[in-house]
mmCIF file of C-alpha atoms and ligand atoms in Angstrom:
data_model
loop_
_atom_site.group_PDB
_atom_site.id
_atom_site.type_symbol
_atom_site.label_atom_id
_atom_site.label_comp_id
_atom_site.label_asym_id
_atom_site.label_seq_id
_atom_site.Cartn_x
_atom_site.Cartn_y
_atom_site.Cartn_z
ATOM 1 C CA UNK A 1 65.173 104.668 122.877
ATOM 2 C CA UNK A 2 67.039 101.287 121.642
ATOM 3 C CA UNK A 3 69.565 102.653 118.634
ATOM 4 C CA UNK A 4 68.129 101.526 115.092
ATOM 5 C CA UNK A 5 70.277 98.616 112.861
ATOM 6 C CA UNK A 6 70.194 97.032 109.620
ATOM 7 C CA UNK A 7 72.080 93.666 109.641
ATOM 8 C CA UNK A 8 72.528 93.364 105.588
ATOM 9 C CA UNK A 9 72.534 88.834 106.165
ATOM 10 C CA UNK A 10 71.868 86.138 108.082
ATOM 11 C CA UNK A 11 74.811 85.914 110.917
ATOM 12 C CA UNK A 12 75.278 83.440 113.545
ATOM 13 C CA UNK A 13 73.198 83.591 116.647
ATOM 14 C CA UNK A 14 76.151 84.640 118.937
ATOM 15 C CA UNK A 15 76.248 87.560 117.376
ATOM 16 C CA UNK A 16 72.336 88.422 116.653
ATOM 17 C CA UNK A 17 72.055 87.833 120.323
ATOM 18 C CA UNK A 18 74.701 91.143 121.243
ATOM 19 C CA UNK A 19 72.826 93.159 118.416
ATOM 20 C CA UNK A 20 69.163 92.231 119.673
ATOM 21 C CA UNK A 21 69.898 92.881 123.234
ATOM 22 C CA UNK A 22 70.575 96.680 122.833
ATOM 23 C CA UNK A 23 69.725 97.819 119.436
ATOM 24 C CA UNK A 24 66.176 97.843 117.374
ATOM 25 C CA UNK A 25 67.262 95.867 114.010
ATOM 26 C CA UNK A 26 65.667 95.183 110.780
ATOM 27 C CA UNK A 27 68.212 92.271 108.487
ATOM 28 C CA UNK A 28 68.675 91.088 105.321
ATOM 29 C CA UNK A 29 67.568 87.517 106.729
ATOM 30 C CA UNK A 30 68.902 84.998 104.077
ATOM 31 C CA UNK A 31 71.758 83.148 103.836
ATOM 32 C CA UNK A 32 73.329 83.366 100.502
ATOM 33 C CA UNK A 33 71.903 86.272 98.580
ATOM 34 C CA UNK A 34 73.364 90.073 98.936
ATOM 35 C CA UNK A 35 70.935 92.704 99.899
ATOM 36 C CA UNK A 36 69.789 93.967 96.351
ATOM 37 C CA UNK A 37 71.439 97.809 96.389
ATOM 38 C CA UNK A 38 67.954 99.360 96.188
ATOM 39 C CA UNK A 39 66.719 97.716 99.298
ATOM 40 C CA UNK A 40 69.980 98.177 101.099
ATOM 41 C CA UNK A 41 69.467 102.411 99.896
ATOM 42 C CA UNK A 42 65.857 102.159 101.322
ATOM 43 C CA UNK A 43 66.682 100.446 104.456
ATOM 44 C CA UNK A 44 69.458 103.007 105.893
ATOM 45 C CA UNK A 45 67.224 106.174 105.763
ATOM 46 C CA UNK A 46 66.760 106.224 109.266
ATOM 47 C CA UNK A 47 69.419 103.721 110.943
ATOM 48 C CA UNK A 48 72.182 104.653 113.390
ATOM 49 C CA UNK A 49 74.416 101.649 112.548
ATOM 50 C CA UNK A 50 75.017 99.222 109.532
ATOM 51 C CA UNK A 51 76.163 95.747 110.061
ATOM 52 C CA UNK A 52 77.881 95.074 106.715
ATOM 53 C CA UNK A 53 79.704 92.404 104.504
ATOM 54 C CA UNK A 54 81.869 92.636 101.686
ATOM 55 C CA UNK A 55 79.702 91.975 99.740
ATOM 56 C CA UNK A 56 78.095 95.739 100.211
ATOM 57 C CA UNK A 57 79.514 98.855 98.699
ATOM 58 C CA UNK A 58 79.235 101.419 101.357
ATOM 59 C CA UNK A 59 79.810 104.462 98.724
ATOM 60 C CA UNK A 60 78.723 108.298 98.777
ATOM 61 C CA UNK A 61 75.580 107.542 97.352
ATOM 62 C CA UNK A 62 74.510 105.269 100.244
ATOM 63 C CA UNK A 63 75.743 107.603 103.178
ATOM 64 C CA UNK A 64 73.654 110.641 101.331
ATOM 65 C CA UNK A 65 70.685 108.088 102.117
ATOM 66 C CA UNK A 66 71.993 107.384 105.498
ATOM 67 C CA UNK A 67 71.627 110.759 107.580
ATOM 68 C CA UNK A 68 71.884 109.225 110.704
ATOM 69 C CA UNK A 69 74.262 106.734 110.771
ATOM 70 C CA UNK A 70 76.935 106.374 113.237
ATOM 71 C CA UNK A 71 79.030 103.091 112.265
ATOM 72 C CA UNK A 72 79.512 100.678 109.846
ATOM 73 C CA UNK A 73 80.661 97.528 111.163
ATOM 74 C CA UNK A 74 82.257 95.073 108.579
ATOM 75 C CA UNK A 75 82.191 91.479 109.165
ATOM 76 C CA UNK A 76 85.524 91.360 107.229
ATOM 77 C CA UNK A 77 89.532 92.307 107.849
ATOM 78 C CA UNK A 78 89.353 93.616 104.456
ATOM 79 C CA UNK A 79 87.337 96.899 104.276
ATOM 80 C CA UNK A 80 87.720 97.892 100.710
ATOM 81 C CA UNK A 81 84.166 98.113 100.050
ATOM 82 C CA UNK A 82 83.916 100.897 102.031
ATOM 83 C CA UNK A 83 84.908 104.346 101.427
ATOM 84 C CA UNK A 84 86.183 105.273 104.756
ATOM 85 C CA UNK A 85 87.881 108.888 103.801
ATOM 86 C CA UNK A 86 84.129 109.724 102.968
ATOM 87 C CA UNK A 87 82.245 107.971 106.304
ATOM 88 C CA UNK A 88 85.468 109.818 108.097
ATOM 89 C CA UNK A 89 84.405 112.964 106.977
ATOM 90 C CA UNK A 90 80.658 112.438 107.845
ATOM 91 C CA UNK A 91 81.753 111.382 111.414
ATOM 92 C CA UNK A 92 81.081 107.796 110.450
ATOM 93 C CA UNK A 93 83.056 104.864 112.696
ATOM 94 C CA UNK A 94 83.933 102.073 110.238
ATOM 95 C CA UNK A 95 85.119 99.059 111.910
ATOM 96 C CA UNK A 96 86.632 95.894 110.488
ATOM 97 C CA UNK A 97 87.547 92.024 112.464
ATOM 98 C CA UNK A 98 91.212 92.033 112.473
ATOM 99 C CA UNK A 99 93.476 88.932 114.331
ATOM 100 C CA UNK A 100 90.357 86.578 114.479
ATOM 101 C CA UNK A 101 90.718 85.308 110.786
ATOM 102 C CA UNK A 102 94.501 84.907 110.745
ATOM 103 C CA UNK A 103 95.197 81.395 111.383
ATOM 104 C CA UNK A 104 92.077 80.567 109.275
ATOM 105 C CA UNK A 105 93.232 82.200 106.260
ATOM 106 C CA UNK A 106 96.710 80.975 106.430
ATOM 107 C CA UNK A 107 95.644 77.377 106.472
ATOM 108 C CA UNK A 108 93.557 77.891 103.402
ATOM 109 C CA UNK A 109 96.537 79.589 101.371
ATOM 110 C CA UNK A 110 98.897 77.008 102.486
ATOM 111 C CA UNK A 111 95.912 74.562 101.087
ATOM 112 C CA UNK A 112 95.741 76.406 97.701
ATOM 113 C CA UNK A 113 99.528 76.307 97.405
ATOM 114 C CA UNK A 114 99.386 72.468 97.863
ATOM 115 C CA UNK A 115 96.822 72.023 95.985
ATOM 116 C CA UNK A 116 97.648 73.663 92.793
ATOM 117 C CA UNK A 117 101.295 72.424 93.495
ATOM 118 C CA UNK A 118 99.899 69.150 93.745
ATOM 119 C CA UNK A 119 97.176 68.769 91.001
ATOM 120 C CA UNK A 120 94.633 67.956 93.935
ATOM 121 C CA UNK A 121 91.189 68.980 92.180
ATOM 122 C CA UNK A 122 92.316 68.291 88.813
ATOM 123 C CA UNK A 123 93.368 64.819 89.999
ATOM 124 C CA UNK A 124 89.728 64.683 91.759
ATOM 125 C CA UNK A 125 87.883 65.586 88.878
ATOM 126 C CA UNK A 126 89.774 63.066 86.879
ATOM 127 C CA UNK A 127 88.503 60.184 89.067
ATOM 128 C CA UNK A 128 85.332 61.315 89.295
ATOM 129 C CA UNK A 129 84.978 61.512 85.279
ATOM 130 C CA UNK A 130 85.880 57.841 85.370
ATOM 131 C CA UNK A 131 89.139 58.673 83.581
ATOM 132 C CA UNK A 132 91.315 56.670 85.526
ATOM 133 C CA UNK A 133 92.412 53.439 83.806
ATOM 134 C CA UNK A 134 95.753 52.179 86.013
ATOM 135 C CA UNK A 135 98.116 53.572 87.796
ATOM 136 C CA UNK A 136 100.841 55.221 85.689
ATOM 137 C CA UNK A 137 104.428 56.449 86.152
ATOM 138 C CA UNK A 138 103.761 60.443 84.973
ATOM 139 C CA UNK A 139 99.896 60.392 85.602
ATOM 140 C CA UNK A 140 99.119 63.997 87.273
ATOM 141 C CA UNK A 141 102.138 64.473 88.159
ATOM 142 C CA UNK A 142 103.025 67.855 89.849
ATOM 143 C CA UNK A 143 105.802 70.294 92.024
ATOM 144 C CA UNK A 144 107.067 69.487 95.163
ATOM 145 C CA UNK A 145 106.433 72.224 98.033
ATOM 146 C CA UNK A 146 108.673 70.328 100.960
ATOM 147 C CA UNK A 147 112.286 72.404 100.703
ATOM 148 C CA UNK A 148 111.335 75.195 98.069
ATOM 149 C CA UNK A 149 111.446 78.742 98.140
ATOM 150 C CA UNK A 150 107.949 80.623 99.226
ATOM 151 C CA UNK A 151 107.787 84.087 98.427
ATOM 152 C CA UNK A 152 104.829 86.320 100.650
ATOM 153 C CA UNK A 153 103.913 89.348 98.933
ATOM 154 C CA UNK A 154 102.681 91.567 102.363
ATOM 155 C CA UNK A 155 104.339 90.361 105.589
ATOM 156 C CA UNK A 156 101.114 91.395 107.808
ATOM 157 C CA UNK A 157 99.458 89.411 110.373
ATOM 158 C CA UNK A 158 98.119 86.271 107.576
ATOM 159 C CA UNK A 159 101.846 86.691 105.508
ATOM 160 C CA UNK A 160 103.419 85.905 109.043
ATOM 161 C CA UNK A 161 101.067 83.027 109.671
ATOM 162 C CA UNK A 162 101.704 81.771 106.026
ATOM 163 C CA UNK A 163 105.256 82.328 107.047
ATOM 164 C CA UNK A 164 105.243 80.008 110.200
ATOM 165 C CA UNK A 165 103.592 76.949 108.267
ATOM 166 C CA UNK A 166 105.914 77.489 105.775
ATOM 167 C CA UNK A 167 108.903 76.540 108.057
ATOM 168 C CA UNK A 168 107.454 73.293 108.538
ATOM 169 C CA UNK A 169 107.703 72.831 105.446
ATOM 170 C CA UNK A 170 111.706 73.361 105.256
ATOM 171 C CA UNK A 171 110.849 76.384 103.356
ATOM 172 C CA UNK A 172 113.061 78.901 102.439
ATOM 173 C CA UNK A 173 110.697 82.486 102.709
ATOM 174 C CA UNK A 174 111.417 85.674 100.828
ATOM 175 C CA UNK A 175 109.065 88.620 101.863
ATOM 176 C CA UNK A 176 108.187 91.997 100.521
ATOM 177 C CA UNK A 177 107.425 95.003 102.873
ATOM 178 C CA UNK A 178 107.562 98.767 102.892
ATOM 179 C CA UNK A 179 109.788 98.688 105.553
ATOM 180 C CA UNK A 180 112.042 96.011 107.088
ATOM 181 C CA UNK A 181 110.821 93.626 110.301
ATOM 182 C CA UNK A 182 114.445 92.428 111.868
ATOM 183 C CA UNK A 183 112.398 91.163 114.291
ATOM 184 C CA UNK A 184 110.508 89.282 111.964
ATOM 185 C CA UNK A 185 113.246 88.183 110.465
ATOM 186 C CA UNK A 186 115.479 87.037 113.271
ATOM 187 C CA UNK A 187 112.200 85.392 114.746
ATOM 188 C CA UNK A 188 110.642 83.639 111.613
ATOM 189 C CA UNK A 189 113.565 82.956 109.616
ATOM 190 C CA UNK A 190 112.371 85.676 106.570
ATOM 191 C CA UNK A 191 114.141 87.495 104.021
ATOM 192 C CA UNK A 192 113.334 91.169 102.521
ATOM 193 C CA UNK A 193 113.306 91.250 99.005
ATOM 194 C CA UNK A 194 112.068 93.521 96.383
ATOM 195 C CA UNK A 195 109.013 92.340 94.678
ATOM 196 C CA UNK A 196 110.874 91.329 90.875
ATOM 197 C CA UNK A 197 113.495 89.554 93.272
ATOM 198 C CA UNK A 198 111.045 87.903 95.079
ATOM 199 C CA UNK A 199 108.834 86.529 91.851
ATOM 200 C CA UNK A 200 112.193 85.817 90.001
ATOM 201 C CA UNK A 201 113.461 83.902 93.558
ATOM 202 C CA UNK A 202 110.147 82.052 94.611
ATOM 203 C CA UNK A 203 109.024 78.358 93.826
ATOM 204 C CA UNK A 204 105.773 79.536 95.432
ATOM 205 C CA UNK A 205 104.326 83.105 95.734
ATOM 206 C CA UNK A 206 101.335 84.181 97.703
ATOM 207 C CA UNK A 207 99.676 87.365 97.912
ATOM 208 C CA UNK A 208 98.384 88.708 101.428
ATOM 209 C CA UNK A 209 98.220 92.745 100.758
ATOM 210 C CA UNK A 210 95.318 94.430 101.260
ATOM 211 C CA UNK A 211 93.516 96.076 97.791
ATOM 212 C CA UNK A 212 94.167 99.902 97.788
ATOM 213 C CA UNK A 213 95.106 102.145 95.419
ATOM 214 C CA UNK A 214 98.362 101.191 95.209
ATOM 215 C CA UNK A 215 97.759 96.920 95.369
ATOM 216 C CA UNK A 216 95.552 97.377 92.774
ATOM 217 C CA UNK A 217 97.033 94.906 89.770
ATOM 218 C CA UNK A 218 100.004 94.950 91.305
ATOM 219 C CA UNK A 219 100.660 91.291 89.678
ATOM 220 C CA UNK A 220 100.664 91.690 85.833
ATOM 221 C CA UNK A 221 101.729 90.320 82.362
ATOM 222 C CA UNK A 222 104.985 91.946 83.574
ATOM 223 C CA UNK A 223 105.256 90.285 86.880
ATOM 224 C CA UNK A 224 104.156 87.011 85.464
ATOM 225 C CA UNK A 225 106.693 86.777 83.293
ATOM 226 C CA UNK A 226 109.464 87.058 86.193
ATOM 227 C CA UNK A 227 108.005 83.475 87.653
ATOM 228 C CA UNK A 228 109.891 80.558 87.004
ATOM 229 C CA UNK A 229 107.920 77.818 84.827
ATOM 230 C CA UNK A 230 107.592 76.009 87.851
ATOM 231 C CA UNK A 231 106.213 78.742 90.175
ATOM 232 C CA UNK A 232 102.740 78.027 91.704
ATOM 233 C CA UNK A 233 101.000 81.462 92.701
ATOM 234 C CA UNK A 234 98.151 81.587 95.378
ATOM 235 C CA UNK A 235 95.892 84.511 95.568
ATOM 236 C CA UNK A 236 93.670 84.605 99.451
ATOM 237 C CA UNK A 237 93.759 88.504 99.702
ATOM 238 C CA UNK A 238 91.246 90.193 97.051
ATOM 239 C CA UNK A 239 91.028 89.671 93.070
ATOM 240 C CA UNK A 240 91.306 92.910 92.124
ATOM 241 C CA UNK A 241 95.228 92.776 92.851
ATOM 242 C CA UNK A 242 95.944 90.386 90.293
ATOM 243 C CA UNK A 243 95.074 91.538 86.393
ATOM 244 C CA UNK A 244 93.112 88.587 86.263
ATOM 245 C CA UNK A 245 92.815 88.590 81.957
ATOM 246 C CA UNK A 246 96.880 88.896 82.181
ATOM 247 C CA UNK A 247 97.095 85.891 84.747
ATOM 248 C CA UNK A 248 94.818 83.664 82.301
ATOM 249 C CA UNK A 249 96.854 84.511 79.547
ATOM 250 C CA UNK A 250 99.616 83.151 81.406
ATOM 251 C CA UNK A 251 98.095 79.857 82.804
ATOM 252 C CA UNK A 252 96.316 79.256 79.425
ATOM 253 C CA UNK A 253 100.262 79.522 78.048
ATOM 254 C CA UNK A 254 101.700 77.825 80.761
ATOM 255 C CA UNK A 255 104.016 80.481 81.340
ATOM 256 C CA UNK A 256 103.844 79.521 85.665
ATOM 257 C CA UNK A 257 102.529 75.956 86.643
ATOM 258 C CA UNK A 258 99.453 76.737 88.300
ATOM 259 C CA UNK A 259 97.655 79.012 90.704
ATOM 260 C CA UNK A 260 95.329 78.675 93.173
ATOM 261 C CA UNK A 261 92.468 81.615 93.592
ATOM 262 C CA UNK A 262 90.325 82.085 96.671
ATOM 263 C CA UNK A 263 89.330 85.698 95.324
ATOM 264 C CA UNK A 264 88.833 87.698 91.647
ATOM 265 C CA UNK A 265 88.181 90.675 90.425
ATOM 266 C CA UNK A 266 84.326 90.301 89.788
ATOM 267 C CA UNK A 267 82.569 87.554 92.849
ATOM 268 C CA UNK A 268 80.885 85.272 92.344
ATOM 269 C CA UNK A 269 83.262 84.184 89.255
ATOM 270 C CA UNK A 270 81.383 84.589 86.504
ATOM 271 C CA UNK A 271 80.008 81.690 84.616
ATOM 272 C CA UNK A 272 81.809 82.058 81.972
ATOM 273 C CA UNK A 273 84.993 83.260 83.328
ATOM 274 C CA UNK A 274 88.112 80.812 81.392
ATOM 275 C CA UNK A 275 89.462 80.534 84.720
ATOM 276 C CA UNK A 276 86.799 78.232 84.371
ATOM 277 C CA UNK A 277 88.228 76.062 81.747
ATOM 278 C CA UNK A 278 92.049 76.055 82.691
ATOM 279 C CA UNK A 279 93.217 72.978 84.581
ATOM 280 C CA UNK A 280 96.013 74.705 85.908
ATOM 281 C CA UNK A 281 94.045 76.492 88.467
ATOM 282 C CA UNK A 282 92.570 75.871 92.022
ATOM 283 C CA UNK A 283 89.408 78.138 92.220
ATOM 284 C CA UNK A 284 87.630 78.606 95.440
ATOM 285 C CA UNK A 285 84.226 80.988 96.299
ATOM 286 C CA UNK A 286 86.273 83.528 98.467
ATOM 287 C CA UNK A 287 86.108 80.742 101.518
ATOM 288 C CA UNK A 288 89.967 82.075 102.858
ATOM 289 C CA UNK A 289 88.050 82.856 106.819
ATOM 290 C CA UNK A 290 85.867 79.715 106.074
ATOM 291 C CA UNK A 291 85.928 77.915 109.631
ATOM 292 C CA UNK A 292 82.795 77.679 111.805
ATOM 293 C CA UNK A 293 84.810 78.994 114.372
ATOM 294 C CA UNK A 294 86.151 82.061 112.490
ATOM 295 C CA UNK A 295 83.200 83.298 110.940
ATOM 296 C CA UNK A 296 81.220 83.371 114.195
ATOM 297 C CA UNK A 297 84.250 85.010 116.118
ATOM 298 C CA UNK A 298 84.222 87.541 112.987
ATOM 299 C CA UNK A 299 80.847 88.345 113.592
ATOM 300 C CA UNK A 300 80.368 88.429 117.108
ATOM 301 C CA UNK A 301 83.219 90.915 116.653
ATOM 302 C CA UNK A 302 81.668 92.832 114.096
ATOM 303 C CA UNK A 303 78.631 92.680 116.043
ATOM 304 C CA UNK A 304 80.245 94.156 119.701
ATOM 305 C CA UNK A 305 82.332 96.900 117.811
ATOM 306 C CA UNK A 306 79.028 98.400 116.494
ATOM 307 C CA UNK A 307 76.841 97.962 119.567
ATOM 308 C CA UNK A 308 79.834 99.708 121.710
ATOM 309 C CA UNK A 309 79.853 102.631 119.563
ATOM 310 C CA UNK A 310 75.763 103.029 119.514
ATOM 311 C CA UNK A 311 76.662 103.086 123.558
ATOM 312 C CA UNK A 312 78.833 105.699 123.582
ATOM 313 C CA UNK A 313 82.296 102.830 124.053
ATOM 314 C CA UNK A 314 85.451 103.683 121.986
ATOM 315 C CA UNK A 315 84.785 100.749 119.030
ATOM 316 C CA UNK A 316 87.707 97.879 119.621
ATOM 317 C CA UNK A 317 88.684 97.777 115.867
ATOM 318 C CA UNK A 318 88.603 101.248 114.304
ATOM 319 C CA UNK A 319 89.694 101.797 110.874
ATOM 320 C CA UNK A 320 90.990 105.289 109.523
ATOM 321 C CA UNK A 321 92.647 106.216 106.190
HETATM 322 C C1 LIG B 401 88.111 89.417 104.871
HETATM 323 O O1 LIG B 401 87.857 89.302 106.080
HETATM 324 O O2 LIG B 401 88.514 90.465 104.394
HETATM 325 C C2 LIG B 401 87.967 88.198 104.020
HETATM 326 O O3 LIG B 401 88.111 88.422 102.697
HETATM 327 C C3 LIG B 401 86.725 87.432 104.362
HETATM 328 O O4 LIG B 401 87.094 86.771 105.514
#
């Protein structure tokens, strides 16, 4: 008998076609909507894997409906949805899509740093309001990136790609880590710092932790406060690390220049979030792995870690706690 899957979206074909091959599956089959949670609680009574997204809190309550499964499979780096400790001590694999997304998400911070830096959508929306009577010596003017000081808060696998753009850039890099990378170092050109150092230091800080226990609002009114006027900060890792109220306090003051947010503590951004009225901020809907490319490598990932375990393979991207 074919082991029993719920898919919880729409994913691309490359991957359906290494799911439907070897597994019986029932999916969430629409593009842009999250499985409601009641559906999603009904439809793992009997399954032996879970193909999830971020977008899906795999909690206590929803293993207690789950008896049988075996492995959740996250189409995502980030697994912070999921409380692994608990599907660790029910025997549950969790998986996640490390390495593919790298590149992708580095190009996208890089792109929010310039961006924000640069006045890019603020400048577009002016245009397109039909603001823009001649061309004037300070219109939309911004900072310059070429030469500056970036500081990367979290010098894993995207921090080092954000890292190597940055040197073509003539960019001086500060990093913070737990521990030292001389390797790192010697190869990419990086500096350790302490994290007030590094905010104090930096023309440009971006964020590329993951959201635990210990990320979580790392970046504060107190924080803030350390960045120069001038300082752009980019956010491509998850909301929830930022105090978001405490950074719109601070844009809304103009204590930093700008930011530029891929991610925030509640997605999608609320309607009526003032992030949405600032014009100091670059907001984008959480698109950081946002390649054609990427997303279907993600999920054809995703899709052959949980069909190995149903088949008795080690997974190829375990994640443990
Ligand atoms: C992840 O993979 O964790 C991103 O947030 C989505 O690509």
């Amino acid at each position: 008998m074919k082991p029993k899957v719920y898919i919880t979206r729409r994913i691309p074909k490359e991957a359906m076609d290494i799911i439907a091959g070897r597994c019986e599956y029932r999916i969430w089959d629409r593009e842009d909507e999250a499985v409601p949670r009641d559906v999603l609680e009904a439809e793992v009574g009997d399954v032996d894997g879970l193909f999830s997204l971020l977008t899906e809190r795999i909690d206590e309550r929803l293993l207690d409906r789950a008896p049988r499964l075996k492995v959740v499979a996250n189409m995502a780096v980030g697994y912070d949805n999921i409380d692994v400790a608990a599907c660790m001590r029910r025997g549950i694999t969790v998986t996640n899509t490390p390495g593919v997304l790298t590149e992708t998400t580095a190009d996208l911070a890089f792109s929010l740093m310039m961006a924000a830096a640069r006045r890019v959508t603020e400048a577009e929306r002016f245009l397109r309001e039909g603001k823009w009577k001649t061309w004037s010596p300070m219109l939309l003017t911004g900072v310059d990136l070429y030469g500056k000081t970036l500081g990367i808060i979290g010098l894993g696998r995207i921090g080092q790609a954000v890292a190597r753009r940055a040197r073509g850039f003539s960019m001086r890099v500060l990093y913070t880590s737990d521990r030292p990378h001389p390797d790192l170092e010697a190869g990419l050109g990086v500096e350790r710092c302490d994290l007030d150092g590094l905010l104090k230091e930096s023309d440009f800080v971006s964020i590329h932790v993951p959201l635990t226990d210990r990320t979580r609002g790392m970046i504060g009114r107190r924080e803030l406060s350390l960045m120069k006027p001038t300082a752009v900060l980019v956010n491509t890792s998850r909301g929830a690390v930022v105090r978001e109220q405490e950074l719109i306090e601070t844009l809304r003051e103009k204590r930093i220049f700008a930011a530029g947010l891929d991610v925030f503590e509640t997605e999608p951004l609320p309607q009526d979030s003032p992030l949405l009225e600032l014009d100091n901020v670059v907001l984008l809907p959480h698109i950081g792995s946002a390649s054609i490319a990427t997303r279907t490598k993600m999920a054809v990932m995703a899709a052959e870690n949980l069909v190995r375990l149903l088949s008795g393979q080690e997974p190829l991207n375990p994640v443990t706690v």
